[in-house]
Amino acid sequence: MDIVFVGAGRLATNLAKALTADGGHTVTAVYSRTMEHADALCRLVGGRATDQIDELPLAADAFILVVKDSAIAELLPRLTEGRQGQAFFHTSGSVPMSVFGNHACHGVIYPLQTFSKERQVDFSHIPVFVEGNCERAVQLAQTLAASVSRRVEQRTSEERHVLHLAAVFASNFANHCYSLAAQVLEEAGMSFDVLLPIIDETARKVHSIHPREAQTGPAIRYDEQVIEGHLGMLRDDAMAHDVYQLMSQSIHSLSKKQTQ
């Protein structure tokens, strides 16, 4: 298929590379507000770079918007103008399909993964959730997704919103905890890499054990002496102190519900 990418960030880079290298599709054009970013992606996957929406092709098999959530509604009126009958997709977990309004053919292709330009991910292991307002949109989304992923599921906007919320807890919040841990160690003159084995084992465990069963540490048994000691060490960082306290309370509360 011929694909136009609107956006050239982390997800766009990974998805475009997978669709061209693994899926066998062709990127005909890439738009970014920053010409340098559009050029960089085109050098990887081909196509013509532009920083002007009006310079994009009028036709393609799919136009894929891979931009921040707030920019989708902003770009759509200019993008769809003169492109009646074209198929448009966004890639957001939290934006409903209603953002497309009355446009004839539209849908969602949502890969549930965290992305960076520096790391190439294996798309075949990434679950991709699709949605469409018509049979053509659903088929296009499923075909594109299945060309790079072994797990493709059709999900509603409401279900996608739930998936996105869960992903924020599992990825964004977990990564922030790594940042807090790094800060604690660095302030004491120690390196974050000492935590990599425990981080890796924690992640491996939940492949075979439910997260509630895998939970360990002072909070699950609510060891007040240890917890108070840690809170004392965080007394000069009010936000980290509160995060630790609320996280400990949440862990203990969830463990109590499990045993009731």
Coordinates of C-alpha atoms in Angstrom, one line a residue:
M1 CA 0.0 0.0 0.0
D2 CA 1.0 3.6 -0.5
I3 CA 1.0 5.5 2.8
V4 CA 1.3 9.1 3.8
F5 CA 2.6 9.8 7.3
V6 CA 1.5 13.0 9.1
G7 CA 4.1 13.2 11.9
A8 CA 7.7 12.2 12.2
G9 CA 8.3 11.5 15.9
R10 CA 9.1 8.3 17.8
L11 CA 6.0 6.3 16.9
A12 CA 6.0 7.5 13.3
T13 CA 9.6 6.5 12.9
N14 CA 9.1 3.0 14.3
L15 CA 5.8 2.4 12.5
A16 CA 7.0 3.7 9.2
K17 CA 10.2 1.5 9.4
A18 CA 8.1 -1.6 10.2
L19 CA 5.5 -1.0 7.5
T20 CA 8.2 -0.5 4.8
A21 CA 10.8 -3.1 5.9
D22 CA 8.5 -5.8 7.3
G23 CA 5.1 -5.0 5.8
G24 CA 6.3 -4.3 2.2
H25 CA 4.4 -1.0 2.0
T26 CA 5.6 2.3 0.5
V27 CA 5.8 5.6 2.2
T28 CA 5.1 8.2 -0.4
A29 CA 5.3 11.4 1.7
V30 CA 6.0 12.5 5.3
Y31 CA 4.7 15.7 6.9
S32 CA 6.2 17.4 10.0
R33 CA 6.0 20.9 11.2
T34 CA 9.8 20.7 11.4
M35 CA 11.3 20.0 7.9
E36 CA 14.4 18.5 9.5
H37 CA 12.3 15.8 11.2
A38 CA 10.4 15.0 8.0
D39 CA 13.7 14.8 6.1
A40 CA 15.2 12.5 8.7
L41 CA 12.3 10.0 8.4
C42 CA 12.3 10.1 4.6
R43 CA 15.9 9.2 4.6
L44 CA 15.0 6.1 6.5
V45 CA 11.9 5.0 4.7
G46 CA 11.7 7.0 1.4
G47 CA 9.0 9.4 0.3
R48 CA 9.0 13.1 -0.1
A49 CA 9.4 15.3 3.0
T50 CA 7.3 18.4 3.5
D51 CA 6.4 20.9 6.3
Q52 CA 3.3 22.0 4.4
I53 CA 0.1 20.0 4.6
D54 CA -1.0 21.4 1.2
E55 CA 2.0 19.7 -0.5
L56 CA 1.0 16.2 0.5
P57 CA -0.4 13.9 -2.2
L58 CA -4.1 14.1 -2.7
A59 CA -4.5 10.3 -2.8
A60 CA -2.9 7.3 -1.0
D61 CA -4.1 4.0 0.3
A62 CA -3.9 5.4 3.9
F63 CA -3.1 8.7 5.6
I64 CA -1.7 7.9 9.1
L65 CA -1.7 10.7 11.6
V66 CA 1.1 10.1 14.2
V67 CA 1.1 13.4 16.1
K68 CA 0.3 14.5 19.7
D69 CA -3.3 14.1 20.7
S70 CA -4.1 17.8 20.7
A71 CA -2.8 18.2 17.2
I72 CA -5.1 15.6 15.6
A73 CA -8.3 17.8 15.6
E74 CA -6.2 20.8 14.6
L75 CA -4.7 19.2 11.5
L76 CA -7.7 17.2 10.2
P77 CA -9.6 20.0 8.5
R78 CA -6.6 21.0 6.4
L79 CA -5.6 17.4 5.8
T80 CA -9.0 16.1 4.6
E81 CA -9.7 19.1 2.4
G82 CA -9.7 18.0 -1.2
R83 CA -9.1 14.4 -0.2
Q84 CA -12.7 13.2 -0.1
G85 CA -12.9 9.4 -0.2
Q86 CA -9.4 8.9 1.2
A87 CA -8.9 6.8 4.3
F88 CA -7.5 8.5 7.4
F89 CA -6.2 6.9 10.6
H90 CA -4.8 8.1 13.9
T91 CA -2.6 6.2 16.3
S92 CA -3.7 7.5 19.7
G93 CA -4.9 5.4 22.6
S94 CA -7.0 8.1 24.2
V95 CA -8.6 10.0 21.2
P96 CA -12.0 8.6 20.1
M97 CA -12.9 8.1 16.5
S98 CA -15.4 10.9 16.8
V99 CA -12.5 13.4 16.3
F100 CA -12.8 12.6 12.5
G101 CA -16.4 14.1 12.4
N102 CA -18.3 13.2 9.3
H103 CA -15.4 12.2 7.1
A104 CA -16.4 9.2 5.1
C105 CA -13.6 6.7 5.8
H106 CA -11.5 6.8 9.0
G107 CA -10.2 4.6 11.8
V108 CA -7.5 3.9 14.4
I109 CA -4.3 1.9 14.4
Y110 CA -3.0 1.9 18.0
P111 CA 0.2 0.0 18.8
L112 CA 0.4 -0.6 22.5
Q113 CA 4.1 0.0 23.1
T114 CA 6.6 2.7 24.3
F115 CA 8.8 4.0 21.5
S116 CA 12.0 5.9 21.1
K117 CA 13.9 6.9 17.9
E118 CA 17.1 5.4 19.4
R119 CA 15.8 1.9 19.8
Q120 CA 14.2 -0.2 17.0
V121 CA 11.4 -2.4 18.4
D122 CA 10.2 -5.7 17.0
F123 CA 6.7 -4.9 15.9
S124 CA 5.7 -8.5 15.5
H125 CA 5.4 -8.8 19.3
I126 CA 3.4 -5.6 19.8
P127 CA -0.4 -5.8 20.1
V128 CA -2.1 -3.5 17.7
F129 CA -5.7 -2.4 18.3
V130 CA -7.7 -1.2 15.3
E131 CA -11.1 0.4 14.8
G132 CA -12.9 1.8 11.8
N133 CA -16.1 3.6 10.9
C134 CA -16.9 1.4 7.9
E135 CA -15.9 -2.0 6.5
R136 CA -13.3 -0.5 4.2
A137 CA -11.6 1.3 7.1
V138 CA -11.6 -1.8 9.3
Q139 CA -10.1 -3.9 6.5
L140 CA -7.4 -1.3 5.8
A141 CA -6.5 -1.0 9.4
Q142 CA -6.4 -4.8 10.0
T143 CA -4.3 -5.3 6.8
L144 CA -1.7 -2.7 7.8
A145 CA -1.5 -3.9 11.4
A146 CA -1.3 -7.6 10.5
S147 CA 1.5 -6.9 8.0
V148 CA 3.8 -6.0 11.0
S149 CA 2.2 -7.6 14.1
R150 CA 1.1 -11.1 15.1
R151 CA -1.5 -9.7 17.5
V152 CA -4.2 -7.5 16.0
E153 CA -7.5 -6.9 17.8
Q154 CA -10.5 -4.8 16.9
R155 CA -11.4 -2.6 19.9
T156 CA -13.8 0.3 20.5
S157 CA -12.7 3.8 21.4
E158 CA -13.9 3.2 25.0
E159 CA -11.8 0.0 25.2
R160 CA -8.8 1.7 23.8
H161 CA -9.1 4.4 26.5
V162 CA -8.9 1.7 29.1
L163 CA -5.9 0.1 27.5
H164 CA -4.2 3.5 27.4
L165 CA -4.9 4.1 31.1
A166 CA -3.4 0.7 32.0
A167 CA -0.4 1.4 29.8
V168 CA 0.3 4.7 31.6
F169 CA 0.5 2.9 34.9
A170 CA 2.6 0.0 33.5
S171 CA 5.0 2.0 31.4
N172 CA 5.0 5.8 32.1
F173 CA 4.6 5.6 35.8
A174 CA 7.0 2.6 36.2
N175 CA 9.6 4.6 34.2
H176 CA 9.1 7.6 36.5
C177 CA 9.8 5.3 39.4
Y178 CA 13.1 4.4 37.7
S179 CA 13.8 8.1 37.4
L180 CA 13.1 8.6 41.1
A181 CA 15.3 5.6 42.0
A182 CA 18.1 7.0 39.8
Q183 CA 17.8 10.4 41.6
V184 CA 18.1 8.7 45.0
L185 CA 21.2 6.8 44.0
E186 CA 22.9 9.7 42.1
E187 CA 22.5 12.0 45.1
A188 CA 24.3 9.5 47.1
G189 CA 27.1 9.1 44.5
M190 CA 25.9 5.7 43.2
S191 CA 25.1 4.5 39.7
F192 CA 21.6 3.5 38.5
D193 CA 23.0 0.4 36.8
V194 CA 23.1 -1.5 40.1
L195 CA 19.3 -1.7 39.8
L196 CA 19.2 -3.2 36.4
P197 CA 19.1 -6.9 37.6
I198 CA 16.2 -6.3 39.9
I199 CA 14.3 -4.3 37.3
D200 CA 14.8 -7.1 34.7
E201 CA 13.7 -9.8 37.1
T202 CA 10.6 -7.8 38.2
A203 CA 9.6 -7.5 34.5
R204 CA 10.3 -11.1 33.8
K205 CA 8.2 -12.3 36.8
V206 CA 5.0 -10.9 35.5
H207 CA 5.3 -13.0 32.3
S208 CA 4.4 -16.0 34.5
I209 CA 3.0 -14.6 37.7
H210 CA 0.1 -12.2 38.2
P211 CA 1.5 -8.8 39.3
R212 CA -0.4 -9.0 42.6
E213 CA 1.3 -12.3 43.4
A214 CA 4.7 -11.0 42.4
Q215 CA 4.6 -8.0 44.8
T216 CA 7.2 -7.9 47.5
G217 CA 8.8 -5.3 49.7
P218 CA 8.0 -3.5 53.0
A219 CA 4.7 -2.0 51.8
I220 CA 2.9 -5.3 51.2
R221 CA 3.3 -6.2 54.9
Y222 CA 3.3 -2.6 55.9
D223 CA 6.6 -2.7 57.8
E224 CA 6.2 0.7 59.5
Q225 CA 9.7 0.9 60.8
V226 CA 11.2 0.5 57.3
I227 CA 8.6 2.8 55.7
E228 CA 9.1 5.5 58.2
G229 CA 12.8 5.3 57.7
H230 CA 12.5 5.7 54.0
L231 CA 10.1 8.6 54.4
G232 CA 12.6 10.3 56.7
M233 CA 15.2 10.0 54.0
L234 CA 12.8 11.8 51.6
R235 CA 11.9 14.6 53.9
D236 CA 13.6 17.2 51.8
D237 CA 11.8 16.2 48.6
A238 CA 8.1 16.6 49.4
M239 CA 6.8 15.2 46.1
A240 CA 8.9 12.1 46.2
H241 CA 7.9 11.7 49.9
D242 CA 4.2 11.8 48.9
V243 CA 4.7 9.4 46.0
Y244 CA 6.4 6.9 48.3
Q245 CA 3.7 7.2 50.9
L246 CA 0.8 6.9 48.5
M247 CA 2.4 4.0 46.6
S248 CA 3.0 2.2 49.9
Q249 CA -0.6 2.7 51.0
S250 CA -1.9 1.6 47.6
I251 CA 0.3 -1.6 47.6
H252 CA -0.9 -2.5 51.1
S253 CA -4.5 -1.7 50.4
L254 CA -4.5 -3.9 47.3
S255 CA -2.8 -6.8 49.1
K256 CA -5.5 -6.6 51.8
K257 CA -8.3 -6.8 49.2
Q258 CA -6.6 -9.9 47.8
T259 CA -6.6 -11.7 51.1
Q260 CA -10.2 -10.9 52.0

